[in-house]
Short mmCIF file of C-alpha atoms and ligand atoms in Angstrom, two decimals:
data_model
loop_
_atom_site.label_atom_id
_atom_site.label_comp_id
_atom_site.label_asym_id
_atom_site.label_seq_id
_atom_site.Cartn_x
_atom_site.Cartn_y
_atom_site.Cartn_z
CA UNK A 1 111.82 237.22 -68.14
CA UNK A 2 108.85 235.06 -67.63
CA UNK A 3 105.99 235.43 -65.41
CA UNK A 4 107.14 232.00 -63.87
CA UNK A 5 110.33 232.07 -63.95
CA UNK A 6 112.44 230.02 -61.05
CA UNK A 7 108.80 228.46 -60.61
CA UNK A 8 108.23 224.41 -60.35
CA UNK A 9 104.04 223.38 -60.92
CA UNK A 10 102.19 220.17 -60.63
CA UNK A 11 99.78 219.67 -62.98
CA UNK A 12 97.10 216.87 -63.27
CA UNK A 13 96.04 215.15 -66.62
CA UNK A 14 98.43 217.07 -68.63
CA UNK A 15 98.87 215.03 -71.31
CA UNK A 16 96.36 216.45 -73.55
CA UNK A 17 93.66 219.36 -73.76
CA UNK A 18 93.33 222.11 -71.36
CA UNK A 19 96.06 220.56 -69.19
CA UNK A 20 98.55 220.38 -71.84
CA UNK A 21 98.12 224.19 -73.05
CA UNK A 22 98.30 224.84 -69.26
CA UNK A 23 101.83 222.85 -69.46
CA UNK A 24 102.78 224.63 -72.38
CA UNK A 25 102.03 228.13 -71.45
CA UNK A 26 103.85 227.44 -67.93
CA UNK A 27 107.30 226.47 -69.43
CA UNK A 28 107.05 229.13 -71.91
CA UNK A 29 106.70 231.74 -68.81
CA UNK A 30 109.81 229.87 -67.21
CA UNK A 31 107.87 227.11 -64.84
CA UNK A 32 109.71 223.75 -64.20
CA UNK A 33 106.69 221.19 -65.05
CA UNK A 34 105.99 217.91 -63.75
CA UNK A 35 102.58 216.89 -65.10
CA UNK A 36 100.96 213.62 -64.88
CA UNK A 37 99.36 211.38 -67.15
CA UNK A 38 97.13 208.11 -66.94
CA UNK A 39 97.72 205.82 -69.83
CA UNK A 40 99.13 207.63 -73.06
CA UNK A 41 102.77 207.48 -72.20
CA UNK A 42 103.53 207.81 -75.86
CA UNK A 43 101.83 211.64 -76.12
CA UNK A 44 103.08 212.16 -72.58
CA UNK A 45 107.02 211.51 -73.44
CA UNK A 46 106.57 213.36 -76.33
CA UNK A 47 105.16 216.26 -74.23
CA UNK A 48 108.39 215.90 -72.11
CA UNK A 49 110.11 217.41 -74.52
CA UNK A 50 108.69 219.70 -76.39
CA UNK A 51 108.24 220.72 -72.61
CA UNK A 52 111.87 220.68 -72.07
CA UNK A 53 112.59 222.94 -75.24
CA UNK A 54 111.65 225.55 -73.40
CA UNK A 55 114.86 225.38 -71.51
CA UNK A 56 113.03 224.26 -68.34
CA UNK A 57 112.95 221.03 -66.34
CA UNK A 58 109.72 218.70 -67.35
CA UNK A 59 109.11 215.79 -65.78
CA UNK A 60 105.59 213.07 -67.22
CA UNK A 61 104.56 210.92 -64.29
CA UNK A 62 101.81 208.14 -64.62
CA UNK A 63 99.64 208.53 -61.73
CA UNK A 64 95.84 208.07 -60.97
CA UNK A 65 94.61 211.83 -59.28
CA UNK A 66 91.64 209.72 -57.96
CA UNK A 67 93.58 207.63 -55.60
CA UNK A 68 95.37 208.95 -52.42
CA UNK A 69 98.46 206.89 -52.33
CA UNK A 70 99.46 207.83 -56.00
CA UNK A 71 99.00 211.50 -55.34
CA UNK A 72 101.10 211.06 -51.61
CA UNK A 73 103.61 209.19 -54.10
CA UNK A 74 103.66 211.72 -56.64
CA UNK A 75 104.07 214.78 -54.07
CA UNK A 76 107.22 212.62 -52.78
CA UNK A 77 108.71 211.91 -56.62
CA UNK A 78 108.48 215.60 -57.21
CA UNK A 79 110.16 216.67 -54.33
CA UNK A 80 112.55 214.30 -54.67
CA UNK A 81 113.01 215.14 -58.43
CA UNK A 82 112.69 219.18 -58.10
CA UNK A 83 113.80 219.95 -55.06
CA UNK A 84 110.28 221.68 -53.71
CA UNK A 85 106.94 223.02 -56.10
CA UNK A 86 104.99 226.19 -55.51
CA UNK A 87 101.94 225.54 -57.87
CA UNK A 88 99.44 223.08 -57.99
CA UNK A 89 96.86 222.38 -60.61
CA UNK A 90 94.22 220.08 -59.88
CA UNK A 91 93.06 220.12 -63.85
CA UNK A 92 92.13 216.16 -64.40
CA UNK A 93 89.02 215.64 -65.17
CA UNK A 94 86.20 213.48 -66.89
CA UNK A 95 82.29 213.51 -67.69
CA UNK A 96 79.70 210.21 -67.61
CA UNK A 97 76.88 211.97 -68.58
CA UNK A 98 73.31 211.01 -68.40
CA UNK A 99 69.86 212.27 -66.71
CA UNK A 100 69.41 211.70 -63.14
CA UNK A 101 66.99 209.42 -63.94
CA UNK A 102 69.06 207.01 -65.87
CA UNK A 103 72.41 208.01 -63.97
CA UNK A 104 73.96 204.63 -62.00
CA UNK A 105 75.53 204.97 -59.06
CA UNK A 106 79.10 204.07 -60.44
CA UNK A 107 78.25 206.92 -62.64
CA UNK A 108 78.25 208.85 -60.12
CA UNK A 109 80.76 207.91 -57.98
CA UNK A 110 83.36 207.75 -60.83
CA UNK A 111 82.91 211.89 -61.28
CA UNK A 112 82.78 212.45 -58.05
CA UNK A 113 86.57 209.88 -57.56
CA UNK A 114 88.32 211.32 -60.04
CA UNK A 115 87.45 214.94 -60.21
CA UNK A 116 86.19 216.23 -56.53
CA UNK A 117 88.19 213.77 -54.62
CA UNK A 118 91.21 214.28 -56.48
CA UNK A 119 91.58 217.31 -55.99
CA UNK A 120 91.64 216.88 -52.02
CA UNK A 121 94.25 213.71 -52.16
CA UNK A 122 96.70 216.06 -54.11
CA UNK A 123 95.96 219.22 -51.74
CA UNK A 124 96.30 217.22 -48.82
CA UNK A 125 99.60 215.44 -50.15
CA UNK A 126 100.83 218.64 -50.87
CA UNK A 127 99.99 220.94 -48.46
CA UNK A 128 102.99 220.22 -45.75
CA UNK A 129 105.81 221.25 -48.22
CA UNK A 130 103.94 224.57 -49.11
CA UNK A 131 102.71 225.49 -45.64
CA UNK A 132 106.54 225.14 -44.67
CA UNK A 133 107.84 227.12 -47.40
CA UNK A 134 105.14 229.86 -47.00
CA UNK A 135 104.28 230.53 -50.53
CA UNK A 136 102.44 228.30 -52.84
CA UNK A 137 99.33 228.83 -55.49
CA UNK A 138 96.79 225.82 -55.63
CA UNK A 139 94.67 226.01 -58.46
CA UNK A 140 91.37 224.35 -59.23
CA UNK A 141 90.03 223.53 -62.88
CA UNK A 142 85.91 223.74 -61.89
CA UNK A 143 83.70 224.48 -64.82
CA UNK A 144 80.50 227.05 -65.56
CA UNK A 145 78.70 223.72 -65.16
CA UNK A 146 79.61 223.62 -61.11
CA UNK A 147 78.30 227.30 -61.03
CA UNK A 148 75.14 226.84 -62.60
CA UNK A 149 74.63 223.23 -63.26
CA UNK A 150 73.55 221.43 -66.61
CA UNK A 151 71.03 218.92 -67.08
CA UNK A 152 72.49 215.38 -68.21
CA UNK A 153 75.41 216.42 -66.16
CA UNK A 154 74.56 216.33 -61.95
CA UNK A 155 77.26 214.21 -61.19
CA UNK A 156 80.00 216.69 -62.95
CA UNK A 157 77.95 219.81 -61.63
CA UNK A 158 78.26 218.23 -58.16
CA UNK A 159 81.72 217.72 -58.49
CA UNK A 160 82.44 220.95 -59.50
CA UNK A 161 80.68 222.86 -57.33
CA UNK A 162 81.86 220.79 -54.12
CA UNK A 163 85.69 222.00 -55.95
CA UNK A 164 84.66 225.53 -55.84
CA UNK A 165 83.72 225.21 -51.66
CA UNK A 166 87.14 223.38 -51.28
CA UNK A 167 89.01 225.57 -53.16
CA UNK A 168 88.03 228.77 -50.84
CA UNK A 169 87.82 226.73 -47.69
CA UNK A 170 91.23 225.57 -48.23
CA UNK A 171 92.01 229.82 -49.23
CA UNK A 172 90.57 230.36 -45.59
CA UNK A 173 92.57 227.69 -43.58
CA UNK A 174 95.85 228.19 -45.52
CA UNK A 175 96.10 232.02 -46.14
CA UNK A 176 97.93 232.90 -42.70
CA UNK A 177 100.88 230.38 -44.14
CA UNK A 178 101.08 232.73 -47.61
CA UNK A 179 98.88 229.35 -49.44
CA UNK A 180 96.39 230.56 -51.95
CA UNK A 181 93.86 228.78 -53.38
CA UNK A 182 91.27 229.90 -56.21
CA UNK A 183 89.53 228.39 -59.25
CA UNK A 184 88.87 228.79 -62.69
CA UNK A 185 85.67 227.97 -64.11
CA UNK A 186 86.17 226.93 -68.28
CA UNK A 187 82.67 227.62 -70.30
CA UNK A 188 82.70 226.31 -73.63
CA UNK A 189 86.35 225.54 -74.29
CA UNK A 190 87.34 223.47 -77.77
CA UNK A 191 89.03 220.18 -77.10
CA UNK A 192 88.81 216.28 -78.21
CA UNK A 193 85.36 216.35 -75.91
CA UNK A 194 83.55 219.41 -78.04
CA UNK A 195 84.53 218.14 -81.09
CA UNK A 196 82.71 215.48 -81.17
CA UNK A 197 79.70 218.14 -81.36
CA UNK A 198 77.92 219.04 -84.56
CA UNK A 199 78.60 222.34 -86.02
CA UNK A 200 74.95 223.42 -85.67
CA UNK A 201 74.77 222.57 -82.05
CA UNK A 202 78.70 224.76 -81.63
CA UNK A 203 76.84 227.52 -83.70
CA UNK A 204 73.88 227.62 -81.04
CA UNK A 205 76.21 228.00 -78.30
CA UNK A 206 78.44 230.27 -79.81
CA UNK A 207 75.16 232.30 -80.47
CA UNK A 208 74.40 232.35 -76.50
CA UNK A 209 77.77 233.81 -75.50
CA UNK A 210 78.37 237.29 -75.92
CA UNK A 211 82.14 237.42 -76.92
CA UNK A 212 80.45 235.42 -79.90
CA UNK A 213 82.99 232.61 -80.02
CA UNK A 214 83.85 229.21 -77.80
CA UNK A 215 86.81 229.17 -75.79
CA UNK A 216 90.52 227.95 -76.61
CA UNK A 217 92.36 226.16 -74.35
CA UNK A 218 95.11 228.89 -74.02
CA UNK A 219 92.47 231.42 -73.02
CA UNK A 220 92.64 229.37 -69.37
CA UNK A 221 96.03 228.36 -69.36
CA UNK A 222 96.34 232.40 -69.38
CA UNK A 223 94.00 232.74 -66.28
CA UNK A 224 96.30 229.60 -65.27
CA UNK A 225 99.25 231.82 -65.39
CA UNK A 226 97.66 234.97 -63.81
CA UNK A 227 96.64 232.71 -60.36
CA UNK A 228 99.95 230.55 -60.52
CA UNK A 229 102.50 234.06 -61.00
CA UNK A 230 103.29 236.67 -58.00
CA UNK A 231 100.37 239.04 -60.32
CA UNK A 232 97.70 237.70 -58.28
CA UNK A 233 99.73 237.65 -55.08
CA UNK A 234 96.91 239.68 -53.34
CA UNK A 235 93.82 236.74 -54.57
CA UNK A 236 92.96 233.88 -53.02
CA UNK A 237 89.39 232.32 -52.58
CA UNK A 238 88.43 233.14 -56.13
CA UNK A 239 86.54 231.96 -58.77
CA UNK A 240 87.39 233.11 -61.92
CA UNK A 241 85.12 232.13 -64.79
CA UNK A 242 86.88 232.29 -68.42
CA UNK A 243 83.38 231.87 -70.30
CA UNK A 244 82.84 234.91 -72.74
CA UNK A 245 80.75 236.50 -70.78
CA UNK A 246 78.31 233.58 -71.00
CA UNK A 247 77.06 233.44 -67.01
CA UNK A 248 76.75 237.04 -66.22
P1 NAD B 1 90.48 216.17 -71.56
O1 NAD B 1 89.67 214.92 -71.49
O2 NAD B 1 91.08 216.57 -72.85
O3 NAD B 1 91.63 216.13 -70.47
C1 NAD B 1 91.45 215.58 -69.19
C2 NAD B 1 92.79 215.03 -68.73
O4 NAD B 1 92.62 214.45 -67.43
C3 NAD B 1 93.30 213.91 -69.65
O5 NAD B 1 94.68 214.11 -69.88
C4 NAD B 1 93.07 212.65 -68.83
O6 NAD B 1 94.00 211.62 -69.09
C5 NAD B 1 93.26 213.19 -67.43
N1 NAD B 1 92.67 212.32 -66.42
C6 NAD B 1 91.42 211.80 -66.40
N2 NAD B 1 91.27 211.04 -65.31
C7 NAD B 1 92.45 211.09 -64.62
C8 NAD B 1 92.93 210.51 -63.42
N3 NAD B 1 92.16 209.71 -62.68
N4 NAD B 1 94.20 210.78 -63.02
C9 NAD B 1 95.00 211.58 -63.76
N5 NAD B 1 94.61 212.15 -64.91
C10 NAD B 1 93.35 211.90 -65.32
O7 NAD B 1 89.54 217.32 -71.00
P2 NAD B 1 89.77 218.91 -70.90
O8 NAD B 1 88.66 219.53 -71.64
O9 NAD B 1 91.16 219.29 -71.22
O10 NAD B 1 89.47 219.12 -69.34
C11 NAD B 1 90.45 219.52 -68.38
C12 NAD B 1 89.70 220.02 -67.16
O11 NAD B 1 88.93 221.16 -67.51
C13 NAD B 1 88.71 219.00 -66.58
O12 NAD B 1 88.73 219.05 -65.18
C14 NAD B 1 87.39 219.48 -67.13
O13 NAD B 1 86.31 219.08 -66.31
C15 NAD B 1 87.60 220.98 -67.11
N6 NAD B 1 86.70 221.73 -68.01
C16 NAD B 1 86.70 221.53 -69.36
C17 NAD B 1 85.83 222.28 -70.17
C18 NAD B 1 85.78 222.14 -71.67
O14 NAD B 1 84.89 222.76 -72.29
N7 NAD B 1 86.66 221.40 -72.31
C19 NAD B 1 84.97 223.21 -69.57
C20 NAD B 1 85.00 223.38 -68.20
C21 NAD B 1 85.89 222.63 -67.43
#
């Protein structure tokens, strides 16, 4: 039996990357999953059902995480569809990097709409039908970059870091109704974004972290698991970095 078995998740911006291993690895451990996308409906049908082979319920949903009313929207379409959810991922995310010097404001208030504030419009939207059934996992994808920041990057460090203070606020407020809350903080992990790196600049990173190698994608949809299953039933407020050992 899987470790998620009888288990429904939402998951943000799963269409691709780390959200779509997190998909993956969910219905293979037995977790209904309704993910949502933003424009590739294509790769997001096709996700459906590979999804679906799994012999679970899967469910693609274009909807923005940055605005409020899609995420109240999408909180009422899965309950509608499902029946009630018990994990939620807050994984979409994007980077408009740049110095702080050069940095415009829409710059920065892009990051800030799409990965900090998104994370509180899907919370909020669905903490009513967890607090009432008692039991419920939200999960937060922050980044090494929010723990220790990164220059060319202080409006995704920002965002990041202001995840990790809502993720174990929300642990505080929410624990007495059986609600955890924790984050996982990615280092280098190997996606369409890092590819676009050269191999001698992957080489000098993989050189700085001591497991020696960058990250896969299924190396957090397995911390993903851990937080979302009854084996972390005791955890909430967390941060769990899956970096190699890089910020230690
Ligand atoms: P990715 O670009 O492959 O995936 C991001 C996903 O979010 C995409 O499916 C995209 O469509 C979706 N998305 C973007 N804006 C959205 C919006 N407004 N509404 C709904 N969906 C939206 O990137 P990834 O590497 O898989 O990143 C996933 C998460 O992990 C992000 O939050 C990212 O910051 C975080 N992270 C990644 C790394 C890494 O090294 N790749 C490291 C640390 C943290």
């Amino acid at each position: 039996m899987g470790l998620l078995e009888g288990k429904t998740a939402i998951i943000t911006g799963g269409s691709k990357g780390i959200g779509r291993a997190i998909a993956t690895k969910y219905a293979q451990e037995g977790a209904n999953v309704a993910f949502t996308y933003l424009s590739s409906e294509e790769k997001a049908l096709a996700l459906e059902g590979e999804l679906a082979s799994f012999g679970i319920k899967a469910k693609a949903y274009k909807s923005d995480a940055s605005q409020y009313e899609a995420a109240e929207q999408l909180v009422k379409d899965v309950m509608e569809e499902f029946g009630s959810f018990d994990i939620l991922i807050n994984n979409a995310g994007i980077t408009k990097d740049g110095l702080l010097m050069r940095m415009s404001e829409e710059q920065w208030d892009q990051v800030i709409e799409v990965n900090l504030k998104s994370s509180f419009n899907l919370t909020k939207s669905a903490l009513r039908p967890l607090m009432k059934q008692r039991a419920g996992s939200i999960i937060n994808i922050s980044s090494i970059v929010g723990v220790r920041g990164n220059a060319g990057q202080a409006n995704y460090a920002a965002s990041k870091a202001g995840m990790i203070g809502f993720t174990k606020s929300v642990a505080l407020e929410l624990g007495s109704r059986g609600v955890r809350s924790n984050a996982i903080a990615p280092g280098f992990i190997a996606t369409e974004m890092t590819e676009k790196l050269d191999e001698k600049m992957i080489k000098e990173w993989e050189d700085g972290i001591p497991l020696k190698r960058v990250g896969q994608v299924e190396d957090v949809a397995n911390a993903a698991v851990f937080f979302g299953s009854d084996m972390s039933s005791y955890v909430t407020g967390q941060v769990l970095l899956v970096d190699g050992g890089m910020h230690t």
